[in-house]
Amino acid sequence: MIDTSTIRIEKTSQSRINELDEDNIPFGKLYSDHMFIADYIDGEWQDLRIVPYQNMSVSPAMTTLHYAITIFEGLKAYKNAAGEVVSFRPEANASRLNVSAERMCIPQVPESLFMDGLTELLKLDSAWVPSKPGTALYVRPFVFGTDEYIGVRPSNNYRFMIITCPVGSYYTKPVRVKIETKFSRAFEGGTGYAKAGGNYAASLYPARLAQQQGFDQLIWTDGKSHEFIEESGTMNVMFMIDGVLRTAPTSGTILKGITRDSVLTIARDWGMQVEEAPVKVSEVVAAAKEGRLQEAFGVGTAATIAPIATIGFEDELFDLPAADDSFFSKKVLKELDAIRTGEVEDQRGWVYKI
């Protein structure tokens, strides 16, 4: 049992909070004053501490640099209407981190360690949580192997860290996406369902090619036949076809998104018809051609809800209707924001007060 009450706190001697301009927050470039660290040594998590945000010294032979033994999570903290700092479903992130850990031969991070480290860090850096609409404090927990060893085996020692950064919108306008049918992100039996660093590194080259063609993101298809929609580069993806909300089921190749689950839960509570089943590329293309694809959008922590403006497939482009207040994606985003800020009652226990 880990005694999380022993978290050692070293406060920064000079805060950088004056660098935070809530009217101009670049995504992922400005980091808060402190970071949480715990080390896994001799079979246990120990030396829990919060220290000033700073660079680290690592060995050139550190196993993660060579073999990508690393996993991560992403969540956000917000200010509610009362000015309190809250986070959205962090226990779900703690649980999913351990799903990734098991697949990558990384020791489990106890939920108490995850939650207490998160809580104490957010308490200390609460001034960094912006309050303007569309802003948040992005929270990045991650684990990596620290052995000084060049050899293909699991690391014996690890480090768990949490860093935070204030953010604005991930996408500033509806996105253009390309359905990818040549490159693959994941295969059954692989690590596609885990938030493992190597998955994202492997996606960068195809994404760059798409960006050179004017797209913001890819929609990945299955690695075997490229006949079925899987997920987007930073998000799960959903389609409204003939009034039915459709999305691929989570599997060994698709990340079990927490925002995804939240959106589907709300949709079902609203009495909408929801279908979690394989979605064929041909179905989406036909629906787009025939005007039956009413909306498409990505769902994820970074973007929350990202409306899709254009879908590219092979040599064709399909422009979708501009999202207005009647669209489900707009309504569900408003509902999620209202739950986080306390404007509506949190009936599902999703909001965690710091």
mmCIF file of C-alpha atoms in Angstrom:
data_model
loop_
_atom_site.group_PDB
_atom_site.id
_atom_site.type_symbol
_atom_site.label_atom_id
_atom_site.label_comp_id
_atom_site.label_asym_id
_atom_site.label_seq_id
_atom_site.Cartn_x
_atom_site.Cartn_y
_atom_site.Cartn_z
ATOM 1 C CA MET A 1 0.000 0.000 0.000
ATOM 2 C CA ILE A 2 1.367 3.396 -1.011
ATOM 3 C CA ASP A 3 1.156 6.170 1.550
ATOM 4 C CA THR A 4 0.229 9.088 -0.703
ATOM 5 C CA SER A 5 0.091 11.409 2.304
ATOM 6 C CA THR A 6 3.887 11.558 2.096
ATOM 7 C CA ILE A 7 3.945 13.561 -1.129
ATOM 8 C CA ARG A 8 6.862 15.942 -0.758
ATOM 9 C CA ILE A 9 6.234 19.434 -2.147
ATOM 10 C CA GLU A 10 8.974 21.800 -3.293
ATOM 11 C CA LYS A 11 7.473 25.079 -4.448
ATOM 12 C CA THR A 12 9.021 27.162 -7.173
ATOM 13 C CA SER A 13 10.886 30.247 -6.014
ATOM 14 C CA GLN A 14 9.476 32.323 -8.866
ATOM 15 C CA SER A 15 6.146 31.643 -10.528
ATOM 16 C CA ARG A 16 5.767 32.120 -14.295
ATOM 17 C CA ILE A 17 2.027 32.784 -14.043
ATOM 18 C CA ASN A 18 2.539 36.238 -15.590
ATOM 19 C CA GLU A 19 3.270 34.450 -18.883
ATOM 20 C CA LEU A 20 -0.329 33.250 -19.031
ATOM 21 C CA ASP A 21 -2.484 35.393 -21.321
ATOM 22 C CA GLU A 22 -5.968 33.881 -21.356
ATOM 23 C CA ASP A 23 -6.762 35.720 -24.590
ATOM 24 C CA ASN A 24 -3.870 34.066 -26.410
ATOM 25 C CA ILE A 25 -3.026 30.555 -25.200
ATOM 26 C CA PRO A 26 -0.976 28.407 -27.606
ATOM 27 C CA PHE A 27 -1.801 24.706 -27.327
ATOM 28 C CA GLY A 28 0.946 22.700 -25.630
ATOM 29 C CA LYS A 29 3.649 25.360 -25.446
ATOM 30 C CA LEU A 30 3.311 26.983 -22.016
ATOM 31 C CA TYR A 31 3.703 24.750 -18.953
ATOM 32 C CA SER A 32 2.633 25.368 -15.380
ATOM 33 C CA ASP A 33 4.944 25.954 -12.435
ATOM 34 C CA HIS A 34 5.146 22.419 -11.030
ATOM 35 C CA MET A 35 5.156 18.729 -11.940
ATOM 36 C CA PHE A 36 4.433 15.516 -10.055
ATOM 37 C CA ILE A 37 6.930 12.629 -10.038
ATOM 38 C CA ALA A 38 6.973 9.101 -8.601
ATOM 39 C CA ASP A 39 9.643 6.470 -9.283
ATOM 40 C CA TYR A 40 9.179 2.711 -9.513
ATOM 41 C CA ILE A 41 12.288 1.122 -7.996
ATOM 42 C CA ASP A 42 12.786 -2.337 -6.465
ATOM 43 C CA GLY A 43 9.214 -3.304 -7.287
ATOM 44 C CA GLU A 44 7.358 -0.391 -5.689
ATOM 45 C CA TRP A 45 6.337 3.195 -6.345
ATOM 46 C CA GLN A 46 8.277 5.552 -4.094
ATOM 47 C CA ASP A 47 9.642 9.062 -3.580
ATOM 48 C CA LEU A 48 6.380 10.846 -4.401
ATOM 49 C CA ARG A 49 7.090 14.525 -4.971
ATOM 50 C CA ILE A 50 5.954 17.756 -6.584
ATOM 51 C CA VAL A 51 8.817 19.916 -7.797
ATOM 52 C CA PRO A 52 9.231 23.006 -9.995
ATOM 53 C CA TYR A 53 8.732 22.282 -13.697
ATOM 54 C CA GLN A 54 12.195 21.706 -15.123
ATOM 55 C CA ASN A 55 14.250 19.706 -17.582
ATOM 56 C CA MET A 56 15.432 16.223 -16.663
ATOM 57 C CA SER A 57 18.768 14.512 -17.067
ATOM 58 C CA VAL A 58 18.582 11.021 -18.562
ATOM 59 C CA SER A 59 21.093 8.446 -19.722
ATOM 60 C CA PRO A 60 21.689 8.124 -23.478
ATOM 61 C CA ALA A 61 21.085 4.412 -22.908
ATOM 62 C CA MET A 62 17.681 4.918 -21.248
ATOM 63 C CA THR A 63 15.499 2.142 -22.597
ATOM 64 C CA THR A 64 12.551 4.378 -23.536
ATOM 65 C CA LEU A 65 14.697 6.396 -25.933
ATOM 66 C CA HIS A 66 15.392 3.226 -27.899
ATOM 67 C CA TYR A 67 12.287 1.056 -27.489
ATOM 68 C CA ALA A 68 9.404 3.464 -26.800
ATOM 69 C CA ILE A 69 8.441 1.954 -23.447
ATOM 70 C CA THR A 70 6.038 4.762 -22.648
ATOM 71 C CA ILE A 71 2.319 5.358 -22.183
ATOM 72 C CA PHE A 72 0.305 8.486 -21.448
ATOM 73 C CA GLU A 73 -3.106 9.945 -20.709
ATOM 74 C CA GLY A 74 -4.795 13.259 -21.394
ATOM 75 C CA LEU A 75 -7.463 15.050 -19.396
ATOM 76 C CA LYS A 76 -8.452 18.613 -18.530
ATOM 77 C CA ALA A 77 -9.136 20.774 -15.490
ATOM 78 C CA TYR A 78 -11.609 23.651 -15.588
ATOM 79 C CA LYS A 79 -13.020 26.429 -13.450
ATOM 80 C CA ASN A 80 -16.706 25.957 -12.660
ATOM 81 C CA ALA A 81 -19.232 28.744 -12.210
ATOM 82 C CA ALA A 82 -18.254 29.063 -8.539
ATOM 83 C CA GLY A 83 -14.566 29.439 -9.427
ATOM 84 C CA GLU A 84 -13.684 25.962 -8.143
ATOM 85 C CA VAL A 85 -11.190 23.772 -9.991
ATOM 86 C CA VAL A 86 -12.761 20.589 -11.347
ATOM 87 C CA SER A 87 -11.655 17.740 -13.578
ATOM 88 C CA PHE A 88 -13.770 15.576 -15.872
ATOM 89 C CA ARG A 89 -13.826 11.817 -15.186
ATOM 90 C CA PRO A 90 -10.180 11.492 -14.022
ATOM 91 C CA GLU A 91 -10.842 8.062 -12.519
ATOM 92 C CA ALA A 92 -11.561 6.822 -16.041
ATOM 93 C CA ASN A 93 -8.145 8.104 -17.138
ATOM 94 C CA ALA A 94 -6.501 6.327 -14.209
ATOM 95 C CA SER A 95 -8.190 3.089 -15.231
ATOM 96 C CA ARG A 96 -7.293 3.439 -18.910
ATOM 97 C CA LEU A 97 -3.658 4.213 -18.064
ATOM 98 C CA ASN A 98 -3.436 0.786 -16.470
ATOM 99 C CA VAL A 99 -4.990 -0.899 -19.501
ATOM 100 C CA SER A 100 -2.160 0.613 -21.535
ATOM 101 C CA ALA A 101 0.365 -0.323 -18.838
ATOM 102 C CA GLU A 102 -0.579 -3.990 -18.960
ATOM 103 C CA ARG A 103 -0.145 -4.147 -22.741
ATOM 104 C CA MET A 104 3.267 -2.435 -22.563
ATOM 105 C CA CYS A 105 4.674 -4.476 -19.625
ATOM 106 C CA ILE A 106 4.615 -1.408 -17.362
ATOM 107 C CA PRO A 107 3.701 -1.794 -13.666
ATOM 108 C CA GLN A 108 0.223 -0.700 -12.636
ATOM 109 C CA VAL A 109 -0.131 2.815 -11.262
ATOM 110 C CA PRO A 110 -2.482 2.591 -8.250
ATOM 111 C CA GLU A 111 -5.554 4.809 -8.616
ATOM 112 C CA SER A 112 -4.760 6.441 -5.264
ATOM 113 C CA LEU A 113 -1.314 7.431 -6.558
ATOM 114 C CA PHE A 114 -2.797 8.821 -9.779
ATOM 115 C CA MET A 115 -5.617 10.703 -8.065
ATOM 116 C CA ASP A 116 -3.639 12.067 -5.109
ATOM 117 C CA GLY A 117 -0.784 13.205 -7.331
ATOM 118 C CA LEU A 118 -3.264 14.880 -9.679
ATOM 119 C CA THR A 119 -5.170 16.516 -6.829
ATOM 120 C CA GLU A 120 -2.150 17.942 -5.038
ATOM 121 C CA LEU A 121 -0.619 19.219 -8.283
ATOM 122 C CA LEU A 122 -3.841 20.966 -9.326
ATOM 123 C CA LYS A 123 -4.246 22.474 -5.880
ATOM 124 C CA LEU A 124 -0.757 23.917 -6.058
ATOM 125 C CA ASP A 125 -1.128 25.239 -9.610
ATOM 126 C CA SER A 126 -4.807 26.229 -9.433
ATOM 127 C CA ALA A 127 -3.953 29.758 -10.622
ATOM 128 C CA TRP A 128 -2.947 28.234 -13.955
ATOM 129 C CA VAL A 129 -6.472 26.967 -14.667
ATOM 130 C CA PRO A 130 -7.929 29.546 -17.083
ATOM 131 C CA SER A 131 -11.564 30.558 -16.781
ATOM 132 C CA LYS A 132 -12.453 31.995 -20.186
ATOM 133 C CA PRO A 133 -14.849 29.974 -22.381
ATOM 134 C CA GLY A 134 -13.019 27.480 -24.585
ATOM 135 C CA THR A 135 -9.954 27.313 -22.315
ATOM 136 C CA ALA A 136 -8.762 24.691 -19.832
ATOM 137 C CA LEU A 137 -5.709 23.304 -18.095
ATOM 138 C CA TYR A 138 -4.551 20.274 -20.037
ATOM 139 C CA VAL A 139 -3.198 17.498 -17.799
ATOM 140 C CA ARG A 140 -0.688 14.961 -19.128
ATOM 141 C CA PRO A 141 0.065 11.926 -16.930
ATOM 142 C CA PHE A 142 2.676 9.575 -18.405
ATOM 143 C CA VAL A 143 4.925 6.642 -17.517
ATOM 144 C CA PHE A 144 8.231 5.622 -19.074
ATOM 145 C CA GLY A 145 10.955 3.056 -18.509
ATOM 146 C CA THR A 146 14.140 4.442 -16.944
ATOM 147 C CA ASP A 147 16.587 1.526 -17.089
ATOM 148 C CA GLU A 148 20.036 2.362 -18.413
ATOM 149 C CA TYR A 149 20.090 -0.681 -20.655
ATOM 150 C CA ILE A 150 20.264 -1.300 -24.395
ATOM 151 C CA GLY A 151 18.476 -4.601 -24.750
ATOM 152 C CA VAL A 152 14.975 -5.551 -25.800
ATOM 153 C CA ARG A 153 13.164 -6.389 -22.572
ATOM 154 C CA PRO A 154 10.772 -4.630 -20.197
ATOM 155 C CA SER A 155 12.374 -2.038 -17.985
ATOM 156 C CA ASN A 156 12.796 -2.845 -14.307
ATOM 157 C CA ASN A 157 12.459 0.792 -13.232
ATOM 158 C CA TYR A 158 9.943 3.438 -14.289
ATOM 159 C CA ARG A 159 8.913 7.018 -13.691
ATOM 160 C CA PHE A 160 5.327 8.293 -13.446
ATOM 161 C CA MET A 161 4.874 12.011 -14.015
ATOM 162 C CA ILE A 162 2.094 14.565 -14.388
ATOM 163 C CA ILE A 163 2.639 17.879 -16.134
ATOM 164 C CA THR A 164 0.042 20.515 -16.988
ATOM 165 C CA CYS A 165 -0.360 23.332 -19.486
ATOM 166 C CA PRO A 166 -3.082 25.930 -20.070
ATOM 167 C CA VAL A 167 -4.713 25.536 -23.483
ATOM 168 C CA GLY A 168 -7.191 27.122 -25.803
ATOM 169 C CA SER A 169 -8.974 25.378 -28.671
ATOM 170 C CA TYR A 170 -7.144 22.478 -30.318
ATOM 171 C CA TYR A 171 -8.897 23.167 -33.614
ATOM 172 C CA THR A 172 -9.993 26.732 -34.316
ATOM 173 C CA LYS A 173 -12.379 25.800 -37.142
ATOM 174 C CA PRO A 174 -14.157 22.715 -38.551
ATOM 175 C CA VAL A 175 -11.613 20.211 -39.814
ATOM 176 C CA ARG A 176 -10.852 18.689 -43.189
ATOM 177 C CA VAL A 177 -10.133 14.950 -42.946
ATOM 178 C CA LYS A 178 -8.899 12.325 -45.347
ATOM 179 C CA ILE A 179 -9.949 8.679 -45.219
ATOM 180 C CA GLU A 180 -6.633 6.800 -45.235
ATOM 181 C CA THR A 181 -6.588 3.593 -47.308
ATOM 182 C CA LYS A 182 -2.870 2.964 -47.801
ATOM 183 C CA PHE A 183 -1.157 3.351 -44.430
ATOM 184 C CA SER A 184 -2.374 1.668 -41.252
ATOM 185 C CA ARG A 185 -2.400 2.845 -37.664
ATOM 186 C CA ALA A 186 -3.123 -0.459 -35.916
ATOM 187 C CA PHE A 187 -3.735 -4.176 -36.398
ATOM 188 C CA GLU A 188 -5.629 -6.740 -34.328
ATOM 189 C CA GLY A 189 -3.239 -8.115 -31.734
ATOM 190 C CA GLY A 190 -1.199 -4.923 -31.727
ATOM 191 C CA THR A 191 -1.178 -1.892 -29.431
ATOM 192 C CA GLY A 192 -3.857 0.219 -31.110
ATOM 193 C CA TYR A 193 -6.123 0.272 -28.058
ATOM 194 C CA ALA A 194 -3.318 1.521 -25.798
ATOM 195 C CA LYS A 195 -2.200 5.128 -25.460
ATOM 196 C CA ALA A 196 1.379 4.144 -26.248
ATOM 197 C CA GLY A 197 3.847 6.648 -27.623
ATOM 198 C CA GLY A 198 4.892 4.434 -30.534
ATOM 199 C CA ASN A 199 1.372 4.427 -31.964
ATOM 200 C CA TYR A 200 1.495 8.179 -32.440
ATOM 201 C CA ALA A 201 5.027 8.227 -33.822
ATOM 202 C CA ALA A 202 3.994 5.730 -36.507
ATOM 203 C CA SER A 203 1.079 7.939 -37.555
ATOM 204 C CA LEU A 204 3.117 11.083 -38.208
ATOM 205 C CA TYR A 205 4.316 10.350 -41.752
ATOM 206 C CA PRO A 206 0.877 9.545 -43.236
ATOM 207 C CA ALA A 207 -0.550 12.560 -41.393
ATOM 208 C CA ARG A 208 2.126 14.805 -42.896
ATOM 209 C CA LEU A 209 1.301 13.577 -46.395
ATOM 210 C CA ALA A 210 -2.369 14.379 -45.762
ATOM 211 C CA GLN A 211 -1.501 17.837 -44.437
ATOM 212 C CA GLN A 212 0.468 18.513 -47.615
ATOM 213 C CA GLN A 213 -2.773 17.815 -49.476
ATOM 214 C CA GLY A 214 -4.661 20.357 -47.369
ATOM 215 C CA PHE A 215 -6.179 18.090 -44.722
ATOM 216 C CA ASP A 216 -6.021 18.590 -40.961
ATOM 217 C CA GLN A 217 -6.273 14.948 -39.943
ATOM 218 C CA LEU A 218 -6.696 11.397 -41.144
ATOM 219 C CA ILE A 219 -9.558 9.011 -40.601
ATOM 220 C CA TRP A 220 -7.870 5.646 -40.170
ATOM 221 C CA THR A 221 -9.342 2.477 -41.604
ATOM 222 C CA ASP A 222 -8.787 -1.120 -40.576
ATOM 223 C CA GLY A 223 -5.302 -2.428 -41.315
ATOM 224 C CA LYS A 224 -6.450 -5.586 -43.068
ATOM 225 C CA SER A 225 -8.880 -4.466 -45.758
ATOM 226 C CA HIS A 226 -9.211 -0.655 -45.332
ATOM 227 C CA GLU A 227 -12.953 -1.203 -45.695
ATOM 228 C CA PHE A 228 -13.994 -0.059 -42.218
ATOM 229 C CA ILE A 229 -13.690 3.269 -40.400
ATOM 230 C CA GLU A 230 -11.706 3.157 -37.162
ATOM 231 C CA GLU A 231 -10.704 6.489 -35.593
ATOM 232 C CA SER A 232 -9.096 9.807 -36.418
ATOM 233 C CA GLY A 233 -5.551 10.814 -35.589
ATOM 234 C CA THR A 234 -6.354 12.511 -32.278
ATOM 235 C CA MET A 235 -10.003 11.538 -31.806
ATOM 236 C CA ASN A 236 -12.670 8.903 -32.083
ATOM 237 C CA VAL A 237 -15.011 9.724 -34.959
ATOM 238 C CA MET A 238 -18.812 9.724 -35.221
ATOM 239 C CA PHE A 239 -21.316 10.077 -38.055
ATOM 240 C CA MET A 240 -24.957 11.100 -38.117
ATOM 241 C CA ILE A 241 -26.465 9.108 -40.995
ATOM 242 C CA ASP A 242 -30.233 9.114 -41.557
ATOM 243 C CA GLY A 243 -30.752 10.378 -38.010
ATOM 244 C CA VAL A 244 -28.726 7.565 -36.430
ATOM 245 C CA LEU A 245 -25.552 8.329 -34.473
ATOM 246 C CA ARG A 246 -22.997 5.795 -35.674
ATOM 247 C CA THR A 247 -19.468 5.012 -34.513
ATOM 248 C CA ALA A 248 -17.124 2.050 -34.632
ATOM 249 C CA PRO A 249 -17.006 -0.158 -31.527
ATOM 250 C CA THR A 250 -13.861 0.016 -29.421
ATOM 251 C CA SER A 251 -11.643 -2.973 -30.046
ATOM 252 C CA GLY A 252 -8.033 -4.060 -30.108
ATOM 253 C CA THR A 253 -7.330 -1.351 -32.687
ATOM 254 C CA ILE A 254 -9.473 1.539 -31.435
ATOM 255 C CA LEU A 255 -8.856 3.609 -28.320
ATOM 256 C CA LYS A 256 -11.616 3.484 -25.710
ATOM 257 C CA GLY A 257 -12.196 7.220 -25.628
ATOM 258 C CA ILE A 258 -13.601 8.787 -22.464
ATOM 259 C CA THR A 259 -15.151 11.696 -24.370
ATOM 260 C CA ARG A 260 -16.550 9.104 -26.790
ATOM 261 C CA ASP A 261 -18.218 7.234 -23.940
ATOM 262 C CA SER A 262 -19.576 10.479 -22.490
ATOM 263 C CA VAL A 263 -21.098 11.557 -25.819
ATOM 264 C CA LEU A 264 -22.729 8.163 -26.404
ATOM 265 C CA THR A 265 -24.107 8.111 -22.854
ATOM 266 C CA ILE A 266 -25.689 11.544 -23.278
ATOM 267 C CA ALA A 267 -27.099 10.610 -26.699
ATOM 268 C CA ARG A 268 -28.773 7.501 -25.275
ATOM 269 C CA ASP A 269 -30.103 9.472 -22.303
ATOM 270 C CA TRP A 270 -31.646 11.902 -24.796
ATOM 271 C CA GLY A 271 -33.429 9.004 -26.481
ATOM 272 C CA MET A 272 -31.382 9.111 -29.657
ATOM 273 C CA GLN A 273 -30.778 6.073 -31.814
ATOM 274 C CA VAL A 274 -27.134 5.059 -31.342
ATOM 275 C CA GLU A 275 -25.330 2.331 -33.234
ATOM 276 C CA GLU A 276 -21.936 1.038 -32.111
ATOM 277 C CA ALA A 277 -21.077 -1.274 -34.985
ATOM 278 C CA PRO A 278 -18.536 -1.465 -37.807
ATOM 279 C CA VAL A 279 -18.931 1.470 -40.172
ATOM 280 C CA LYS A 280 -17.994 0.793 -43.787
ATOM 281 C CA VAL A 281 -16.124 3.438 -45.758
ATOM 282 C CA SER A 282 -18.509 2.747 -48.641
ATOM 283 C CA GLU A 283 -21.494 3.550 -46.382
ATOM 284 C CA VAL A 284 -20.059 6.913 -45.369
ATOM 285 C CA VAL A 285 -19.161 7.805 -48.953
ATOM 286 C CA ALA A 286 -22.601 6.799 -50.265
ATOM 287 C CA ALA A 287 -24.341 8.754 -47.491
ATOM 288 C CA ALA A 288 -22.219 11.817 -48.297
ATOM 289 C CA LYS A 289 -23.028 11.585 -52.003
ATOM 290 C CA GLU A 290 -26.751 11.162 -51.345
ATOM 291 C CA GLY A 291 -27.029 13.916 -48.729
ATOM 292 C CA ARG A 292 -27.809 11.464 -45.931
ATOM 293 C CA LEU A 293 -24.610 12.218 -43.996
ATOM 294 C CA GLN A 294 -26.030 14.974 -41.832
ATOM 295 C CA GLU A 295 -22.905 15.572 -39.748
ATOM 296 C CA ALA A 296 -19.565 14.046 -38.864
ATOM 297 C CA PHE A 297 -17.332 14.991 -35.946
ATOM 298 C CA GLY A 298 -14.389 13.902 -33.869
ATOM 299 C CA VAL A 299 -14.547 13.426 -30.088
ATOM 300 C CA GLY A 300 -11.551 13.506 -27.760
ATOM 301 C CA THR A 301 -10.038 15.210 -24.749
ATOM 302 C CA ALA A 302 -7.927 17.722 -26.661
ATOM 303 C CA ALA A 303 -10.596 18.831 -29.120
ATOM 304 C CA THR A 304 -13.706 17.767 -27.119
ATOM 305 C CA ILE A 305 -15.970 18.013 -30.182
ATOM 306 C CA ALA A 306 -14.432 18.790 -33.579
ATOM 307 C CA PRO A 307 -16.972 19.245 -36.409
ATOM 308 C CA ILE A 308 -15.804 17.863 -39.756
ATOM 309 C CA ALA A 309 -16.254 20.213 -42.694
ATOM 310 C CA THR A 310 -14.836 18.093 -45.515
ATOM 311 C CA ILE A 311 -14.122 14.395 -46.028
ATOM 312 C CA GLY A 312 -11.630 13.342 -48.667
ATOM 313 C CA PHE A 313 -11.716 9.842 -50.141
ATOM 314 C CA GLU A 314 -9.410 8.858 -52.982
ATOM 315 C CA ASP A 315 -9.858 11.684 -55.519
ATOM 316 C CA GLU A 316 -13.198 12.955 -54.234
ATOM 317 C CA LEU A 317 -14.079 15.641 -51.690
ATOM 318 C CA PHE A 318 -17.365 15.743 -49.798
ATOM 319 C CA ASP A 319 -18.300 19.017 -48.112
ATOM 320 C CA LEU A 320 -20.666 18.625 -45.185
ATOM 321 C CA PRO A 321 -23.299 21.132 -44.032
ATOM 322 C CA ALA A 322 -21.991 23.839 -41.719
ATOM 323 C CA ALA A 323 -22.811 22.957 -38.127
ATOM 324 C CA ASP A 324 -25.487 25.145 -36.525
ATOM 325 C CA ASP A 325 -27.287 25.023 -33.179
ATOM 326 C CA SER A 326 -29.615 22.274 -34.426
ATOM 327 C CA PHE A 327 -26.729 19.825 -34.882
ATOM 328 C CA PHE A 328 -26.228 17.102 -32.286
ATOM 329 C CA SER A 329 -22.508 17.875 -32.102
ATOM 330 C CA LYS A 330 -23.258 21.472 -31.090
ATOM 331 C CA LYS A 331 -25.865 20.418 -28.538
ATOM 332 C CA VAL A 332 -23.704 17.755 -26.909
ATOM 333 C CA LEU A 333 -20.723 20.107 -26.678
ATOM 334 C CA LYS A 334 -22.925 22.640 -24.926
ATOM 335 C CA GLU A 335 -24.147 19.927 -22.546
ATOM 336 C CA LEU A 336 -20.629 18.742 -21.729
ATOM 337 C CA ASP A 337 -19.535 22.319 -21.036
ATOM 338 C CA ALA A 338 -22.570 22.863 -18.814
ATOM 339 C CA ILE A 339 -21.813 19.722 -16.805
ATOM 340 C CA ARG A 340 -18.181 20.748 -16.306
ATOM 341 C CA THR A 341 -19.001 24.289 -15.253
ATOM 342 C CA GLY A 342 -21.840 23.267 -12.966
ATOM 343 C CA GLU A 343 -24.536 25.023 -14.995
ATOM 344 C CA VAL A 344 -26.472 21.742 -15.055
ATOM 345 C CA GLU A 345 -26.534 19.031 -12.419
ATOM 346 C CA ASP A 346 -23.867 16.340 -12.693
ATOM 347 C CA GLN A 347 -26.191 13.350 -12.448
ATOM 348 C CA ARG A 348 -23.571 10.790 -13.448
ATOM 349 C CA GLY A 349 -20.744 11.628 -11.048
ATOM 350 C CA TRP A 350 -18.427 12.751 -13.833
ATOM 351 C CA VAL A 351 -17.122 15.959 -12.242
ATOM 352 C CA TYR A 352 -14.294 15.654 -9.706
ATOM 353 C CA LYS A 353 -13.758 18.695 -7.508
ATOM 354 C CA ILE A 354 -10.164 19.417 -6.542
#
